[in-house]
């Protein structure tokens, strides 16, 4: 089976303690990038897990979502950024894994669902 190249948005507790150990159990999962606001924290997380590509600063979401190596974007950033991340991922043809809650309200969730359906990603 083809490996899926995963880009992580976020480097906090959930990514570190839950997502990364889970990905290590999935032979088809290949973590290729991590992004977050703080450059030092992103680099530290990447070094801890042997992740080569890092994105930080104001446009870290868009930068990671445009990375041609990334097939799937794992969204583990603050809830108010989920919609922005889903929209950027789908616009770039990336599949999405989003930490709960998906959205802050029903309307945001509907917008994200339409974006996923329109682009044909999962």
PDB file of C-alpha atoms in Angstrom:
ATOM      1  CA  UNK A   1       0.000   0.000   0.000  1.00  0.00           C
ATOM      2  CA  UNK A   2       1.144   3.541  -0.796  1.00  0.00           C
ATOM      3  CA  UNK A   3       2.417   5.592   2.118  1.00  0.00           C
ATOM      4  CA  UNK A   4       0.407   8.684   2.980  1.00  0.00           C
ATOM      5  CA  UNK A   5       2.516  11.771   3.570  1.00  0.00           C
ATOM      6  CA  UNK A   6       1.077  13.674   6.502  1.00  0.00           C
ATOM      7  CA  UNK A   7       1.613  17.296   7.454  1.00  0.00           C
ATOM      8  CA  UNK A   8       0.814  18.244  11.037  1.00  0.00           C
ATOM      9  CA  UNK A   9      -0.634  21.620  11.911  1.00  0.00           C
ATOM     10  CA  UNK A  10       0.182  22.111  15.559  1.00  0.00           C
ATOM     11  CA  UNK A  11       2.797  20.778  17.936  1.00  0.00           C
ATOM     12  CA  UNK A  12       0.985  20.699  21.259  1.00  0.00           C
ATOM     13  CA  UNK A  13      -0.048  18.037  23.724  1.00  0.00           C
ATOM     14  CA  UNK A  14      -2.553  16.217  21.495  1.00  0.00           C
ATOM     15  CA  UNK A  15      -0.155  15.990  18.543  1.00  0.00           C
ATOM     16  CA  UNK A  16       2.771  14.958  20.752  1.00  0.00           C
ATOM     17  CA  UNK A  17       1.023  12.530  23.111  1.00  0.00           C
ATOM     18  CA  UNK A  18      -1.725  11.043  20.943  1.00  0.00           C
ATOM     19  CA  UNK A  19      -1.301  11.604  17.221  1.00  0.00           C
ATOM     20  CA  UNK A  20       2.431  10.901  16.913  1.00  0.00           C
ATOM     21  CA  UNK A  21       2.335   7.621  18.887  1.00  0.00           C
ATOM     22  CA  UNK A  22      -0.672   6.550  16.814  1.00  0.00           C
ATOM     23  CA  UNK A  23       1.041   7.355  13.515  1.00  0.00           C
ATOM     24  CA  UNK A  24       4.034   5.262  14.590  1.00  0.00           C
ATOM     25  CA  UNK A  25       1.678   2.260  14.694  1.00  0.00           C
ATOM     26  CA  UNK A  26       0.500   2.822  11.103  1.00  0.00           C
ATOM     27  CA  UNK A  27       3.095   1.598   8.579  1.00  0.00           C
ATOM     28  CA  UNK A  28       1.463   3.589   5.763  1.00  0.00           C
ATOM     29  CA  UNK A  29       1.730   6.904   7.664  1.00  0.00           C
ATOM     30  CA  UNK A  30       4.741   9.070   6.874  1.00  0.00           C
ATOM     31  CA  UNK A  31       5.008  12.400   8.734  1.00  0.00           C
ATOM     32  CA  UNK A  32       6.734  14.799   6.346  1.00  0.00           C
ATOM     33  CA  UNK A  33       6.021  18.264   7.780  1.00  0.00           C
ATOM     34  CA  UNK A  34       4.906  20.185  10.840  1.00  0.00           C
ATOM     35  CA  UNK A  35       3.684  23.750  11.116  1.00  0.00           C
ATOM     36  CA  UNK A  36       2.851  26.195  13.878  1.00  0.00           C
ATOM     37  CA  UNK A  37       3.181  29.822  14.889  1.00  0.00           C
ATOM     38  CA  UNK A  38       6.369  29.676  16.937  1.00  0.00           C
ATOM     39  CA  UNK A  39       9.512  28.805  14.987  1.00  0.00           C
ATOM     40  CA  UNK A  40      11.463  27.486  17.974  1.00  0.00           C
ATOM     41  CA  UNK A  41       8.616  25.225  19.141  1.00  0.00           C
ATOM     42  CA  UNK A  42       8.047  23.877  15.626  1.00  0.00           C
ATOM     43  CA  UNK A  43      11.760  23.104  15.225  1.00  0.00           C
ATOM     44  CA  UNK A  44      11.907  21.393  18.629  1.00  0.00           C
ATOM     45  CA  UNK A  45       8.886  19.222  17.783  1.00  0.00           C
ATOM     46  CA  UNK A  46      10.325  18.364  14.365  1.00  0.00           C
ATOM     47  CA  UNK A  47      13.696  17.431  15.871  1.00  0.00           C
ATOM     48  CA  UNK A  48      11.997  15.250  18.502  1.00  0.00           C
ATOM     49  CA  UNK A  49      10.254  13.180  15.842  1.00  0.00           C
ATOM     50  CA  UNK A  50      12.665  13.391  12.905  1.00  0.00           C
ATOM     51  CA  UNK A  51      10.374  15.538  10.757  1.00  0.00           C
ATOM     52  CA  UNK A  52      12.279  17.277   7.965  1.00  0.00           C
ATOM     53  CA  UNK A  53      10.006  20.123   6.797  1.00  0.00           C
ATOM     54  CA  UNK A  54       8.855  22.876   9.141  1.00  0.00           C
ATOM     55  CA  UNK A  55       6.604  25.873   8.642  1.00  0.00           C
ATOM     56  CA  UNK A  56       6.175  28.696  11.122  1.00  0.00           C
ATOM     57  CA  UNK A  57       5.120  32.289  11.372  1.00  0.00           C
ATOM     58  CA  UNK A  58       2.009  34.078  10.267  1.00  0.00           C
ATOM     59  CA  UNK A  59       1.259  31.966   7.161  1.00  0.00           C
ATOM     60  CA  UNK A  60       2.228  28.530   8.483  1.00  0.00           C
ATOM     61  CA  UNK A  61      -1.162  27.050   7.564  1.00  0.00           C
ATOM     62  CA  UNK A  62      -1.007  28.092   3.932  1.00  0.00           C
ATOM     63  CA  UNK A  63       2.670  27.146   3.608  1.00  0.00           C
ATOM     64  CA  UNK A  64       2.149  23.602   4.893  1.00  0.00           C
ATOM     65  CA  UNK A  65      -1.017  23.107   2.838  1.00  0.00           C
ATOM     66  CA  UNK A  66       0.845  24.098  -0.347  1.00  0.00           C
ATOM     67  CA  UNK A  67       3.675  21.625   0.281  1.00  0.00           C
ATOM     68  CA  UNK A  68       3.566  19.191  -2.666  1.00  0.00           C
ATOM     69  CA  UNK A  69       4.914  16.385  -0.462  1.00  0.00           C
ATOM     70  CA  UNK A  70       1.854  16.525   1.833  1.00  0.00           C
ATOM     71  CA  UNK A  71      -1.161  14.303   1.024  1.00  0.00           C
ATOM     72  CA  UNK A  72      -3.046  14.692   4.318  1.00  0.00           C
ATOM     73  CA  UNK A  73      -3.236  17.653   6.701  1.00  0.00           C
ATOM     74  CA  UNK A  74      -3.722  16.735  10.374  1.00  0.00           C
ATOM     75  CA  UNK A  75      -5.256  19.778  12.070  1.00  0.00           C
ATOM     76  CA  UNK A  76      -4.354  20.053  15.748  1.00  0.00           C
ATOM     77  CA  UNK A  77      -4.351  23.811  16.215  1.00  0.00           C
ATOM     78  CA  UNK A  78      -6.729  26.080  18.189  1.00  0.00           C
ATOM     79  CA  UNK A  79     -10.407  25.701  17.271  1.00  0.00           C
ATOM     80  CA  UNK A  80     -10.749  29.197  15.831  1.00  0.00           C
ATOM     81  CA  UNK A  81      -8.218  28.206  13.123  1.00  0.00           C
ATOM     82  CA  UNK A  82      -9.893  24.942  12.066  1.00  0.00           C
ATOM     83  CA  UNK A  83     -12.017  26.489   9.302  1.00  0.00           C
ATOM     84  CA  UNK A  84      -9.048  28.386   7.856  1.00  0.00           C
ATOM     85  CA  UNK A  85      -6.955  25.202   7.873  1.00  0.00           C
ATOM     86  CA  UNK A  86      -9.660  23.024   6.301  1.00  0.00           C
ATOM     87  CA  UNK A  87     -10.278  25.594   3.573  1.00  0.00           C
ATOM     88  CA  UNK A  88      -6.566  25.895   2.789  1.00  0.00           C
ATOM     89  CA  UNK A  89      -6.093  22.124   2.783  1.00  0.00           C
ATOM     90  CA  UNK A  90      -9.041  21.478   0.472  1.00  0.00           C
ATOM     91  CA  UNK A  91      -8.070  24.327  -1.875  1.00  0.00           C
ATOM     92  CA  UNK A  92      -4.729  22.562  -2.269  1.00  0.00           C
ATOM     93  CA  UNK A  93      -6.246  19.107  -2.796  1.00  0.00           C
ATOM     94  CA  UNK A  94      -5.203  17.725   0.584  1.00  0.00           C
ATOM     95  CA  UNK A  95      -7.191  15.232   2.631  1.00  0.00           C
ATOM     96  CA  UNK A  96      -8.079  16.390   6.150  1.00  0.00           C
ATOM     97  CA  UNK A  97      -7.945  14.985   9.673  1.00  0.00           C
ATOM     98  CA  UNK A  98      -9.343  17.548  12.111  1.00  0.00           C
ATOM     99  CA  UNK A  99      -9.196  17.443  15.879  1.00  0.00           C
ATOM    100  CA  UNK A 100     -12.478  18.013  17.709  1.00  0.00           C
ATOM    101  CA  UNK A 101     -14.464  20.119  17.740  1.00  0.00           C
ATOM    102  CA  UNK A 102     -14.551  20.409  13.972  1.00  0.00           C
ATOM    103  CA  UNK A 103     -15.953  23.931  14.027  1.00  0.00           C
ATOM    104  CA  UNK A 104     -17.070  26.665  16.382  1.00  0.00           C
ATOM    105  CA  UNK A 105     -20.630  26.528  15.090  1.00  0.00           C
ATOM    106  CA  UNK A 106     -22.892  24.725  12.624  1.00  0.00           C
ATOM    107  CA  UNK A 107     -22.411  27.291   9.848  1.00  0.00           C
ATOM    108  CA  UNK A 108     -18.622  26.897   9.923  1.00  0.00           C
ATOM    109  CA  UNK A 109     -19.029  23.125   9.815  1.00  0.00           C
ATOM    110  CA  UNK A 110     -21.335  23.385   6.786  1.00  0.00           C
ATOM    111  CA  UNK A 111     -18.841  25.590   4.938  1.00  0.00           C
ATOM    112  CA  UNK A 112     -16.055  23.086   5.627  1.00  0.00           C
ATOM    113  CA  UNK A 113     -18.228  20.153   4.549  1.00  0.00           C
ATOM    114  CA  UNK A 114     -19.091  21.892   1.265  1.00  0.00           C
ATOM    115  CA  UNK A 115     -15.392  22.552   0.612  1.00  0.00           C
ATOM    116  CA  UNK A 116     -14.533  18.887   1.168  1.00  0.00           C
ATOM    117  CA  UNK A 117     -17.400  17.720  -1.050  1.00  0.00           C
ATOM    118  CA  UNK A 118     -16.547  20.218  -3.800  1.00  0.00           C
ATOM    119  CA  UNK A 119     -12.888  19.217  -4.002  1.00  0.00           C
ATOM    120  CA  UNK A 120     -13.428  15.485  -3.554  1.00  0.00           C
ATOM    121  CA  UNK A 121     -10.979  15.074  -0.705  1.00  0.00           C
ATOM    122  CA  UNK A 122     -11.754  13.102   2.419  1.00  0.00           C
TER     123      UNK A 122
END
